[in-house]
Every structure is written in structure tokens, then in C-alpha cells.
Tab-separated table of C-alpha atoms in Angstrom:
chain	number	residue	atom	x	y	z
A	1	UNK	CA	-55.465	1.497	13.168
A	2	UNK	CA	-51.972	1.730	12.079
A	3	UNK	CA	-49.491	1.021	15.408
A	4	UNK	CA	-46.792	4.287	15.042
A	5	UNK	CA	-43.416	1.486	15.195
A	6	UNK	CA	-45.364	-0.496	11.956
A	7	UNK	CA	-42.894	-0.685	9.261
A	8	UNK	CA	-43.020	1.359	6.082
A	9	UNK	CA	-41.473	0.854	2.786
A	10	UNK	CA	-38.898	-1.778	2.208
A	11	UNK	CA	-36.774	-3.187	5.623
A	12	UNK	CA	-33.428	-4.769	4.302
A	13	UNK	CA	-30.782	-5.773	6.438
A	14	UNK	CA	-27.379	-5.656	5.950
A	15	UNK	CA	-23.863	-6.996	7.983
A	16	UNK	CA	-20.034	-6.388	7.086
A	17	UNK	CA	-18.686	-9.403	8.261
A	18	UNK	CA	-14.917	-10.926	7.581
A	19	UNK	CA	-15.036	-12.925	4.600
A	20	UNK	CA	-13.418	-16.454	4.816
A	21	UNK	CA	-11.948	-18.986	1.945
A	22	UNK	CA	-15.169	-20.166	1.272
A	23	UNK	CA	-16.030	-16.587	-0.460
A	24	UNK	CA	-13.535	-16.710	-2.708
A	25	UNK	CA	-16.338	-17.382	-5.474
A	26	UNK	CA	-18.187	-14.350	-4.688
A	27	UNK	CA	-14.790	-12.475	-4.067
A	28	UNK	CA	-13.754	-13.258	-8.054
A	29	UNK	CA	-17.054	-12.517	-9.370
A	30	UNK	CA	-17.286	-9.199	-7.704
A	31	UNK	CA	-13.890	-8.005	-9.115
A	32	UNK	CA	-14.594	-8.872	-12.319
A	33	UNK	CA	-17.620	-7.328	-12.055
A	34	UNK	CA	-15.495	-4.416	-11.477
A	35	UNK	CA	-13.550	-4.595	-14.141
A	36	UNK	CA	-16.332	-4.486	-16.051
A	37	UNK	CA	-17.439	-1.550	-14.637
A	38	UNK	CA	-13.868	0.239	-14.815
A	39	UNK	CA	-13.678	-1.159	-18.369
A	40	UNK	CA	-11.143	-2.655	-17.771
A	41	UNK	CA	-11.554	-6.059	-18.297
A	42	UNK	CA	-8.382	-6.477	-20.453
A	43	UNK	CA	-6.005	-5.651	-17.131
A	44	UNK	CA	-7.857	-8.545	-15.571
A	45	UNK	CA	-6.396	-12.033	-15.299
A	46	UNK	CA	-7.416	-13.265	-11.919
A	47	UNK	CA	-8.663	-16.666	-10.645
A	48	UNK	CA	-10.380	-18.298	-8.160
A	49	UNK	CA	-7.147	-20.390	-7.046
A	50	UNK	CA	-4.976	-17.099	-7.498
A	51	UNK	CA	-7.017	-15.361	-5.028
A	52	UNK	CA	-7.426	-18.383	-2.455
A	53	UNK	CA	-3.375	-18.976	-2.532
A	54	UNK	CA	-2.876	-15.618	-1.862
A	55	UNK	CA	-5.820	-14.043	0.400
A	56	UNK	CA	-6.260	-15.109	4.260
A	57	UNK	CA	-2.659	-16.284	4.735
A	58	UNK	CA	-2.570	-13.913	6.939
A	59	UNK	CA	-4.579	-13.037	10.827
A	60	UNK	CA	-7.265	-10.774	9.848
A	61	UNK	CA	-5.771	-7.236	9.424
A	62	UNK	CA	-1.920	-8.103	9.654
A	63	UNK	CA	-2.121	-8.293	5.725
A	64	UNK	CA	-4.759	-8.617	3.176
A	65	UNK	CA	-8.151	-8.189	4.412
A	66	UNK	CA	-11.662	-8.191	3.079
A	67	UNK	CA	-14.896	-7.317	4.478
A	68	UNK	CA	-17.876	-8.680	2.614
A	69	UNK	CA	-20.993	-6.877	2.371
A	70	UNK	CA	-24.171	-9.170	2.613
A	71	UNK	CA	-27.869	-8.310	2.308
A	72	UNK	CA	-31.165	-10.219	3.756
A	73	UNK	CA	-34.638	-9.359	3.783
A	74	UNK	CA	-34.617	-10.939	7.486
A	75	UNK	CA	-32.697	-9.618	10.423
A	76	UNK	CA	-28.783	-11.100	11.064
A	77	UNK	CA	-28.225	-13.258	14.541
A	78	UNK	CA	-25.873	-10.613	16.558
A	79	UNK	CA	-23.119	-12.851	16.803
A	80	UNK	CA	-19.680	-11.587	18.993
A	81	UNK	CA	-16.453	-12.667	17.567
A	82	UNK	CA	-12.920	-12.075	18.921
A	83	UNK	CA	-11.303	-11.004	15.129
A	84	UNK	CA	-14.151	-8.901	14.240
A	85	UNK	CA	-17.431	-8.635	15.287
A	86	UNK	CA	-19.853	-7.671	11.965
A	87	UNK	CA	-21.930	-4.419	11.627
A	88	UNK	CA	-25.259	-4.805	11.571
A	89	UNK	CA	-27.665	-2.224	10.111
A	90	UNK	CA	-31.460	-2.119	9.718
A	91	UNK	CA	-32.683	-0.198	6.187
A	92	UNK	CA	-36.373	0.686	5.268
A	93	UNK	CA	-36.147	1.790	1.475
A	94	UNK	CA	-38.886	3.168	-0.873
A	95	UNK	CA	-38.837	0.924	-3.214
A	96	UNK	CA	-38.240	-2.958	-3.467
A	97	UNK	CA	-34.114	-3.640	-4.352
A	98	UNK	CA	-34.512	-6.499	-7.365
A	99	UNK	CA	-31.470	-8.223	-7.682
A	100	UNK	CA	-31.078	-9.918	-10.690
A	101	UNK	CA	-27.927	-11.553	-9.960
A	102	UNK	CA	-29.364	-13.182	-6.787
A	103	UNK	CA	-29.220	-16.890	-7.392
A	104	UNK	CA	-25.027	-16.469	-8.069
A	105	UNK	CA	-24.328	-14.345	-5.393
A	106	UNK	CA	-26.425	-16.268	-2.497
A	107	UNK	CA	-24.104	-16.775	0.692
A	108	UNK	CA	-26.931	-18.507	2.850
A	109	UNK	CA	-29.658	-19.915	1.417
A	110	UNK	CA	-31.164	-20.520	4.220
A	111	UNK	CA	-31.190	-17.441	5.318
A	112	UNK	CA	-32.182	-15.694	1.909
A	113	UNK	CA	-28.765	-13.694	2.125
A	114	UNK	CA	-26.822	-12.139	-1.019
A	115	UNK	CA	-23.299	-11.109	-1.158
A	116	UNK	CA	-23.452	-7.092	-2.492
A	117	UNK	CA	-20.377	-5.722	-1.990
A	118	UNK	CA	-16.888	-6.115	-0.818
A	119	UNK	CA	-13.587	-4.122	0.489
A	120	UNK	CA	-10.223	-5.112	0.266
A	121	UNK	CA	-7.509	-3.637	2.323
A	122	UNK	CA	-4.217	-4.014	4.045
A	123	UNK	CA	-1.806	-2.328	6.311
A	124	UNK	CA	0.540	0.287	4.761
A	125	UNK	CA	2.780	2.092	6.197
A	126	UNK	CA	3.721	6.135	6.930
A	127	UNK	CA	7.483	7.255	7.607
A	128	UNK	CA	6.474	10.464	8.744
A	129	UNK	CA	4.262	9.235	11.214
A	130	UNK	CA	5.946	6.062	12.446
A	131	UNK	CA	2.390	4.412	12.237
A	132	UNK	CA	0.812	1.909	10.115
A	133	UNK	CA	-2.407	3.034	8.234
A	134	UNK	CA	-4.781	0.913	5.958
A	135	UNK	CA	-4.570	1.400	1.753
A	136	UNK	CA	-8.033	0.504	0.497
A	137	UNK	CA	-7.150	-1.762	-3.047
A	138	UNK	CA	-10.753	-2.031	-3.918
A	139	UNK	CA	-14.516	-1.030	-2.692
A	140	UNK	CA	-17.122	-2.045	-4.618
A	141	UNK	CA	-21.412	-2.460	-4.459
A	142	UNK	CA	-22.780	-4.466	-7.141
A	143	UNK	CA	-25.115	-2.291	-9.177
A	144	UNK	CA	-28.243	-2.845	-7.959
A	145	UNK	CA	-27.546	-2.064	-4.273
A	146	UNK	CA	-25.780	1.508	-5.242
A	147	UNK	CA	-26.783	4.691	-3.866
A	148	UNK	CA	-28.353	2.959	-0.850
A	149	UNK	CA	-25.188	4.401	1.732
A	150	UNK	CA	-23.783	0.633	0.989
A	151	UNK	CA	-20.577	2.262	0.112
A	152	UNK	CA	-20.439	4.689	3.048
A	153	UNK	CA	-20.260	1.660	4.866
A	154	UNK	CA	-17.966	0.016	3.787
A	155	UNK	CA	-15.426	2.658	3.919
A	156	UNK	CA	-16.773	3.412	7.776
A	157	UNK	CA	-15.849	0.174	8.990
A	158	UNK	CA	-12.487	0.278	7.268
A	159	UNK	CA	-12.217	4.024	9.172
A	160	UNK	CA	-13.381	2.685	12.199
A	161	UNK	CA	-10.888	-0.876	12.068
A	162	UNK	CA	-7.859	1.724	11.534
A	163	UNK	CA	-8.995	4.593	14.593
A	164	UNK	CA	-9.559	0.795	16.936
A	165	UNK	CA	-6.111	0.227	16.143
A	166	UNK	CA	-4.168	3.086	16.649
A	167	UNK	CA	-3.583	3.804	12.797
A	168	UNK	CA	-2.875	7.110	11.102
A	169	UNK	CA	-4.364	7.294	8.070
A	170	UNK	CA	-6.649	5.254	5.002
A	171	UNK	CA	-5.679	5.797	1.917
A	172	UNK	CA	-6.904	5.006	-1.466
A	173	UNK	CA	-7.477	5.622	-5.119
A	174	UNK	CA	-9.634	7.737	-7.336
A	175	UNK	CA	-9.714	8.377	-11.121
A	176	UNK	CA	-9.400	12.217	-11.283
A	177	UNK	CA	-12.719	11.609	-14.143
A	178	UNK	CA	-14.771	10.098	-11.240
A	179	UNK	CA	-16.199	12.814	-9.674
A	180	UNK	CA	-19.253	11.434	-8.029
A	181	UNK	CA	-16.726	9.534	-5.990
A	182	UNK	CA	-14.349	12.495	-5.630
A	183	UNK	CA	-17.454	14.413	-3.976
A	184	UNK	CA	-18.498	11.415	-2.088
A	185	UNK	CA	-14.860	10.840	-0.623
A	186	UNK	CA	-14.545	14.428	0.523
A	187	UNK	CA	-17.880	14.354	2.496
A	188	UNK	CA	-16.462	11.313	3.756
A	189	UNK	CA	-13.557	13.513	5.456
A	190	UNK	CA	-10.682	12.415	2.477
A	191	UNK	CA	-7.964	14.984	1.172
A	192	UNK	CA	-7.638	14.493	-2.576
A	193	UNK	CA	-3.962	14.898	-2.989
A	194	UNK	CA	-3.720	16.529	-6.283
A	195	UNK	CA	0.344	16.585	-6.904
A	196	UNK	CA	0.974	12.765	-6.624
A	197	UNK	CA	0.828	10.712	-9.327
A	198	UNK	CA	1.018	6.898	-8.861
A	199	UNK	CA	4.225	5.132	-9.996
A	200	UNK	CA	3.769	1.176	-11.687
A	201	UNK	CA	6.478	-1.183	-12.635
A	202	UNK	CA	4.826	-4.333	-13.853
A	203	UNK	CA	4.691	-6.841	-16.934
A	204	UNK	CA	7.737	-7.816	-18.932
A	205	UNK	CA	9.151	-3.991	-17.528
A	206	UNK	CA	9.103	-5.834	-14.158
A	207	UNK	CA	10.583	-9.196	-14.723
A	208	UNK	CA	13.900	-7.810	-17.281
A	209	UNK	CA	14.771	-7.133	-13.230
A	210	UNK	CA	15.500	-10.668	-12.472
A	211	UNK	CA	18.480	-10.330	-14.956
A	212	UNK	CA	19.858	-6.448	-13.854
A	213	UNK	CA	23.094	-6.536	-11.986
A	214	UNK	CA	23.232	-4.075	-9.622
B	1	UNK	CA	54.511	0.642	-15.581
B	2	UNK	CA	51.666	0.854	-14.783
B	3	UNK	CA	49.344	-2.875	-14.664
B	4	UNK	CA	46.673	-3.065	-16.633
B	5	UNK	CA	44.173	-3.444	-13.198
B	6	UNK	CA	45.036	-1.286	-11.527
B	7	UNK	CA	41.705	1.179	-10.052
B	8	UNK	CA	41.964	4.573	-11.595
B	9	UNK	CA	39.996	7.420	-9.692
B	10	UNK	CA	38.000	6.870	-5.884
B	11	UNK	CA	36.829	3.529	-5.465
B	12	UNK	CA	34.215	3.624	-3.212
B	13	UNK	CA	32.495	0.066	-2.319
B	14	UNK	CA	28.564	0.040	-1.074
B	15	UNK	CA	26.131	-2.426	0.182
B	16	UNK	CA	22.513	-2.719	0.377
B	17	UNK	CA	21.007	-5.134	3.192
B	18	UNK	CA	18.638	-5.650	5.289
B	19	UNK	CA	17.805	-3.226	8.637
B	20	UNK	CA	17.229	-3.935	11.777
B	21	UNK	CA	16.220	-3.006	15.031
B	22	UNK	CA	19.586	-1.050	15.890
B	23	UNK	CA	19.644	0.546	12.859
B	24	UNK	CA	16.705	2.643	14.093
B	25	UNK	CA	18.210	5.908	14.857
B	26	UNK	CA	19.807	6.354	11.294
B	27	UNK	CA	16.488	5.581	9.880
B	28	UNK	CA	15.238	8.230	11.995
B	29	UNK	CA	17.517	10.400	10.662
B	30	UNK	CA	17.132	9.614	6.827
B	31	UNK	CA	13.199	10.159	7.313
B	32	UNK	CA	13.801	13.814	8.833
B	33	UNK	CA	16.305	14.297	5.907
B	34	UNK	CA	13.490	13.609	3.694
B	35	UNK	CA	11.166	15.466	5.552
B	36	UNK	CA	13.254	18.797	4.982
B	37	UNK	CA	13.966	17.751	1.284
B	38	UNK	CA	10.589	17.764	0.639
B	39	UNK	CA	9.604	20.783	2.923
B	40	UNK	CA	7.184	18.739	4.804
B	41	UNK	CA	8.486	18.917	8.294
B	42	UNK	CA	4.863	20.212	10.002
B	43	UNK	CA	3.714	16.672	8.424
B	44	UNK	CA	6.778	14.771	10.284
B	45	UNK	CA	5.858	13.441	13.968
B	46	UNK	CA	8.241	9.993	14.105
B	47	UNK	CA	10.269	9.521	16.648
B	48	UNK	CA	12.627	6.386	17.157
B	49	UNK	CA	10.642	4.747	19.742
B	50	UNK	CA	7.283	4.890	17.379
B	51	UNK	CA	9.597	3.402	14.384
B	52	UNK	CA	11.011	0.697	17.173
B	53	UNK	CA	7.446	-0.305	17.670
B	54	UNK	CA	5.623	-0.720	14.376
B	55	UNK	CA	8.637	-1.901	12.327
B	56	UNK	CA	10.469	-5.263	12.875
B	57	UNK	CA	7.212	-6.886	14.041
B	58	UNK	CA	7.156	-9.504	10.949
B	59	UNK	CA	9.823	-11.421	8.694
B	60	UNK	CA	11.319	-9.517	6.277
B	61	UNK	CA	9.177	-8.891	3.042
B	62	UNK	CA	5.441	-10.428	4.971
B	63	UNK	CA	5.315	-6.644	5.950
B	64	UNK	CA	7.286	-3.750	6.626
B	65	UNK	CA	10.629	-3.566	5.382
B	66	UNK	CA	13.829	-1.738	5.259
B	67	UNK	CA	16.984	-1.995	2.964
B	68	UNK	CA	19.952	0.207	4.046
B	69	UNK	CA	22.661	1.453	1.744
B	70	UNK	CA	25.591	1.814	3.579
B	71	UNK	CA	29.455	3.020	1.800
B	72	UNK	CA	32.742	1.923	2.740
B	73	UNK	CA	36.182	2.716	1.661
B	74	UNK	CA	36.985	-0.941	2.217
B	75	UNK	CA	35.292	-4.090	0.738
B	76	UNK	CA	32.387	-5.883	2.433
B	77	UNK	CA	32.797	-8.837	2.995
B	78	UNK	CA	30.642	-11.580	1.282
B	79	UNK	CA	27.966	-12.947	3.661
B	80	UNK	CA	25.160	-15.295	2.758
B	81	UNK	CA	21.596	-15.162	4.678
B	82	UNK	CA	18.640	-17.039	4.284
B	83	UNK	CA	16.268	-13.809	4.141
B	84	UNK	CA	18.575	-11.852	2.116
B	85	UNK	CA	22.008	-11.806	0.810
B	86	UNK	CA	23.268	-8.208	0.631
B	87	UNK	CA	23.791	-6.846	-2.373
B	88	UNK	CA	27.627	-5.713	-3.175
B	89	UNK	CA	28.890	-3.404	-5.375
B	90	UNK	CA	32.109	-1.370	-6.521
B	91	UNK	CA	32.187	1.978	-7.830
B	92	UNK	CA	35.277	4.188	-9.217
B	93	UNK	CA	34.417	7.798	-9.041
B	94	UNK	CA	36.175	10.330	-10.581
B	95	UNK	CA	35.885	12.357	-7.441
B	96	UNK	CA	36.334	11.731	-3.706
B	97	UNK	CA	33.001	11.894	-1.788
B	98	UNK	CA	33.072	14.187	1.043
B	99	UNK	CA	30.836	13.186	3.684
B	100	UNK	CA	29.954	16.019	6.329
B	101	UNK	CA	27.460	13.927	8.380
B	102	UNK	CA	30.101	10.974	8.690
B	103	UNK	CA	30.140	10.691	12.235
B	104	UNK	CA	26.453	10.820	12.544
B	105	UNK	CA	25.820	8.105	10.073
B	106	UNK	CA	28.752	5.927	10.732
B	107	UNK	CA	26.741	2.227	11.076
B	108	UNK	CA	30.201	-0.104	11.775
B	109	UNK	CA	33.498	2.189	12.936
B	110	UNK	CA	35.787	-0.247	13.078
B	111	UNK	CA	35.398	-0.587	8.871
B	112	UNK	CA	34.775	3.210	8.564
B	113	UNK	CA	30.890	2.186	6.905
B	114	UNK	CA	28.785	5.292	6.657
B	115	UNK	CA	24.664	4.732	5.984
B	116	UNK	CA	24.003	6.518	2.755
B	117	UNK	CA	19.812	5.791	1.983
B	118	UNK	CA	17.344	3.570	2.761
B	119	UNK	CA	14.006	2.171	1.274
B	120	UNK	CA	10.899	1.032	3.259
B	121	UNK	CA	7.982	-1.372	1.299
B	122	UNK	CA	5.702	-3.265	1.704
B	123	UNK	CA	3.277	-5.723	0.223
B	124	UNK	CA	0.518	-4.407	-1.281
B	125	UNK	CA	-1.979	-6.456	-3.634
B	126	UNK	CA	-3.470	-6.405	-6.918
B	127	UNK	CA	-7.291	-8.227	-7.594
B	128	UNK	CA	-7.057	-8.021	-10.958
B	129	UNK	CA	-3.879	-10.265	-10.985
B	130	UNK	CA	-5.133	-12.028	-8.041
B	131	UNK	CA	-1.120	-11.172	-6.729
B	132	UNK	CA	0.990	-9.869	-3.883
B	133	UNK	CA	2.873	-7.025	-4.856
B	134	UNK	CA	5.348	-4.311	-3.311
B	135	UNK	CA	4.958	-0.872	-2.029
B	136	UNK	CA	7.704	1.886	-2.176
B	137	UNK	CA	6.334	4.197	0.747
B	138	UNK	CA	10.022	6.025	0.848
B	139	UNK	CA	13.486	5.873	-1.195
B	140	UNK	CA	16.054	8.217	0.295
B	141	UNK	CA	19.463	8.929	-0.614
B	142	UNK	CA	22.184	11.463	1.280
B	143	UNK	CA	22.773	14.504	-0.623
B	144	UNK	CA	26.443	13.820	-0.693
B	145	UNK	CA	26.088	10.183	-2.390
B	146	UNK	CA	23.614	11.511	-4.865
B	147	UNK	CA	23.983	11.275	-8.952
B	148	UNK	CA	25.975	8.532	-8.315
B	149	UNK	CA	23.207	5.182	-9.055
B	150	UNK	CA	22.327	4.237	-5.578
B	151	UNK	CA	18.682	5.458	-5.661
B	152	UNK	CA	19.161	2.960	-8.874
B	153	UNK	CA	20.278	0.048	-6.709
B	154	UNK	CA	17.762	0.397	-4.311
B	155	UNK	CA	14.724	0.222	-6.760
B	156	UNK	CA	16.764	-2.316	-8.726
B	157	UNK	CA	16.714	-4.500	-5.329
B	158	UNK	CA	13.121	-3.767	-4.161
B	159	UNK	CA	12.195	-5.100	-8.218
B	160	UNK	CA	14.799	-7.834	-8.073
B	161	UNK	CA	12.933	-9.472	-4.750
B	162	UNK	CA	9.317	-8.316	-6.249
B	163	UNK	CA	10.339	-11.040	-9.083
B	164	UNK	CA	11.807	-13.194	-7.153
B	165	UNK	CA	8.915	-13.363	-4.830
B	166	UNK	CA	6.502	-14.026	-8.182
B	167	UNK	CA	4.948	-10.352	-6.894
B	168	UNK	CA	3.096	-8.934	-10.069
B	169	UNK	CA	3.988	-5.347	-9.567
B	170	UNK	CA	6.207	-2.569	-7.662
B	171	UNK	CA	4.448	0.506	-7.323
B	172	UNK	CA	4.825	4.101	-5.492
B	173	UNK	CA	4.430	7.290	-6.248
B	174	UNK	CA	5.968	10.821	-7.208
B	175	UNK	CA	5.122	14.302	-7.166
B	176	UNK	CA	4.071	15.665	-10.449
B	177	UNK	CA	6.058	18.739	-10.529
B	178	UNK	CA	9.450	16.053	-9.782
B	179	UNK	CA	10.712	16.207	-13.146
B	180	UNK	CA	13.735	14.436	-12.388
B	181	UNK	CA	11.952	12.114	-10.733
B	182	UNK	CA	9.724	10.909	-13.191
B	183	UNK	CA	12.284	10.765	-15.800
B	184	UNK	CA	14.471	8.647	-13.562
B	185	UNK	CA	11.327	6.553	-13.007
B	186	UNK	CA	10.563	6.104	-16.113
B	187	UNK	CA	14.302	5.328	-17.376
B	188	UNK	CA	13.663	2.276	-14.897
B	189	UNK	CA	10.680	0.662	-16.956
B	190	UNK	CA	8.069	2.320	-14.896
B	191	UNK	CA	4.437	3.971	-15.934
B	192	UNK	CA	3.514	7.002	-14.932
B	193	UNK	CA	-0.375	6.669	-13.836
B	194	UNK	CA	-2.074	10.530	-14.969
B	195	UNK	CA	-5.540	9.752	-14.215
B	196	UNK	CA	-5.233	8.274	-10.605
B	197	UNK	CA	-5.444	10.469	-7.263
B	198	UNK	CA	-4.531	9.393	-3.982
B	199	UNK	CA	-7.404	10.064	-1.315
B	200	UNK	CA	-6.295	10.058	2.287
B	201	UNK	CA	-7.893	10.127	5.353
B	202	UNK	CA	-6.255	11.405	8.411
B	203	UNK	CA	-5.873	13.325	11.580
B	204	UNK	CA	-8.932	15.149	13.344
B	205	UNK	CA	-11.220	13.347	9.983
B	206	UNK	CA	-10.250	9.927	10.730
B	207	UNK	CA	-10.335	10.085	14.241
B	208	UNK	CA	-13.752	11.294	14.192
B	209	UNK	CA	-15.114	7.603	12.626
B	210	UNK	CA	-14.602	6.142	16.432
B	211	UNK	CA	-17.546	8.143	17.174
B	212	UNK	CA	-19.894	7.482	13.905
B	213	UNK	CA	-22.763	4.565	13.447
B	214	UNK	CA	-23.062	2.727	10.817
């Protein structure tokens, strides 16, 4: 006899928790995975030390911020904390997830926990409001944890950070080519502003400033 | 005889610095300027007591910040500062300027300085270069001092403190039908991203994510 609460499928368990200096390694493998992805590997020229000297200077939120998604095939210990405490969510999937990349992107051996996914963020700011908001810089799931609601995450507990603190809006990217995200960013309750167009000064364009007058 | 010196035309003499909390009400004022120049008044809901609050709340440049242009008929004088040294400059016009909105915008009476524009960045942040850079959320100038280089000087200073700050970009963004706009823009060394949208989440949409489970 088969008890009605006995598991079926797959159980995975996953937690968005606050990632810390130590993740910087999983942090610079996951954007140039990325890259790869976005092909576009030859716009990429970030390090390790680059992204420890210039991520968690900062109290969580007040500047650049990244929640770290992380995957076990055992429960997470529900553990309060006073900057964040991590979401917790219980999955049951068809299949088995392989994950070819596990042995690199282990965060807890111990524990038999991968790192899958990350967001970056930080405050921005609207004029028209008077209110601070969040601008998402990145959100990514490596590939073999996609189309498992991974994502949806992610961008909820961004949502859900900005609504706790009194924020107007998140705001983010798209290419206008991408429209599996398009359609998964309006069902996530996005306007796609169509007339803006995104301005970039950078390179030697950027630097000739340090000799303009005014 | 005339010397060989002497100023032919208006000479008009501006400054761009750093605001603060008193200058509050004239940024109020610039941002509802905007708001009608771009026919987006339904969007505008700031008042000065919700700019009071989230702005100021950091060191200049760590978060939100505001330069001021402000116009004299006299000199400024020359004052040094460890966050920022003003930025000075003469003109010669051919024409006077005639300022309608003097009174409201006059920032120091007893030197007859008038505020003319204002920008407001941030920092924002690039993974691929592992670098801090800044944000143009707003650059505003009063129709009366426009045509004349100040919008210029104010990207020209947000750029000159990007470098100086070893930021890796300055970035912002334009409507696409803002011909002038994006010429100017592009006259000042900047790309014009096509295939990027902005996605925003806001109002009734966003609010609703204090109520969802992960």
C-alpha cells in the first residue's frame, strides 16, 4: 500500500539566500557562463578580484546585491537572519535534473548543494516618483536547471525585497529578439517599454572625458 | 580704443556643483518641468518631502546624486571641496538671456544666481567588466538656458567623475523618436543600444508580489 503524502517523481530543494565574498568563484563562473550564452564573450573582461573589490562593499541592498540560487537533493535548515532571511522551496520534478557541471559549482559539500543561478541588483532611482526602485543587471539559471520556475524566482524575491521596502518599481533589460523572455516578463506583471532605447558611453569614448574642459 | 580684452556680447558665468538638502524645492521644480516637457505629468507623484527623504541619505557619488547648474551675471567664486570642486565656466552670448521664472529659481539673491538644470545618477554596475558605473536617471535644462552647452556640461561632469572614479561606463537612456537627442548623444561619444528594451515593473503589478509564494 502506497501512503497518499509518499513522494513522487524527483523532490529537489532549492533556497535564495544572500551570497557572501566567499561566492565570488561561483559568481564569475556564472557570468561568464552568460556571456557565453549571450555570445558575448568578447564584451567580457571580468575577474575574480574585480568582482570581490567591488561587490559587498556595501549593507545588503544599499548598493550592489546578489541573491544566489542553490539546489540540494536534501531539505535546507530554516535558518532566520536579520539582512535577509532565504526562500525556501520544495520541488517534485518528473524527471531526474543531471548536472554536469556539479563538481565546480558545489557550495556545500556536505550538504550535496550546487550553486544554479544568481541575480544581481541594486537600488536605482525614479524622479517622478521620489522613490528608489531596484534595476536588475543580471538573472541567470545555468542550463540545466531552466524551465523548472528557477527564474520566476529569482525575479519574485527581487519583487518581493523592493514591495518590503517601500520601492516603486524593478526594472530591467531585454533584447527585443528574446521573446521567450519578453512573454515570460509580461506574465510576470512587466511593461515592455517600447520607445526607450538605452544610452552607453564607455571604452576609449569614455575616458577622452578625463581631458574635456568644460 | 578699444583693448584688445575687452568681453564683446552677454557674458553670462555658470556653475555646476553639488545639491543639497535645501536645494530641494528647485529640484522639485526642475522634475515637474520635465514632467510637462515630456507630457508625462499622470506619471509624476514627487513631492519635496518624498525627495527630502530618499535623497541625501549617502555621500555623494556611493548613491544618489545631484549636480545643479546654476547662472550668474557675476563670477563665482573659486571654492575647493573634498567631494567635489564645482565646475566654473564663462560664456559670451550674443544675446541677453531673459529669464521669466527668475524669482522662482533664484538659489543665492544676494549674487543674483538663478538654478538653470540639474542631473541625478547613480551607480549602477557592469559583470562583464566586473565595474561600478554611473546612471543618468534625469538631465534637465530650463527652456530659457537651452542651445546654449549646459546639457553638455552636465554630461561632460557626470563622465568626467565616472573616469575619475575608474567607473567603466555612463549609461541612460532616450526616447527613440528624440532625434535631437540622440544626435546630441551621440556627438558626445555615446552608443545608441537598438536591440535592448527596458522592462519595468510597477504600481498595482509590483505591489501584488507582497502577496505571492515562492
Amino acid at each position: 500500500m502506497v501512503p497518499e503524502t509518499a513522494p513522487v517523481g524527483y523532490p529537489l530543494f532549492s533556497r535564495i539566500r544572500l551570497a557572501t565574498p566567499s561566492d565570488v568563484p561561483f559568481i564569475h563562473k556564472l557570468i561568464h557562463q552568460m556571456a557565453v550564452f549571450e555570445r558575448l564573450t568578447h564584451l567580457f573582461s571580468a575577474t575574480e578580484s574585480g568582482l570581490a573589490s567591488t561587490l559587498f562593499n556595501s549593507p545588503p541592498f544599499q548598493s550592489f546585491t546578489v541573491f544566489l540560487l542553490e539546489i540540494s537533493r536534501s531539505p535546507f535548515p530554516h535558518l532566520a537572519s536579520s539582512d535577509f532571511t532565504p526562500f525556501l522551496k520544495t520541488h517534485n520534478f518528473d524527471l531526474p535534473t543531471e548536472d554536469p557541471e556539479r563538481l565546480v559549482f558545489t557550495s556545500d559539500p556536505g550538504n550535496d548543494v550546487v550553486v544554479a543561478g544568481f541575480v544581481l541588483f541594486f537600488p536605482n532611482y525614479s524622479t517622478f516618483l521620489a522613490k528608489p526602485g531596484f534595476y536588475i543587471e543580471d538573472i541567470f539559471v545555468r542550463d540545466c536547471y531552466r524551465r523548472k520556475g528557477f527564474g520566476r524566482m529569482l525575479l519574485t524575491a527581487v519583487a518581493k525585497q523592493a514591495v518590503k521596502m517601500g520601492y516603486g518599481r524593478v526594472e530591467w533589460v531585454v533584447l527585443d529578439w528574446n521573446m521567450n523572455a519578453i512573454k515570460f516578463y509580461e506574465q510576470m506583471g512587466a511593461q515592455i517599454m517600447q520607445e526607450w532605447r538605452v544610452c552607453r558611453l564607455t571604452g576609449d569614448a569614455l575616458q577622452a572625458y578625463s581631458k574635456v574642459n568644460m
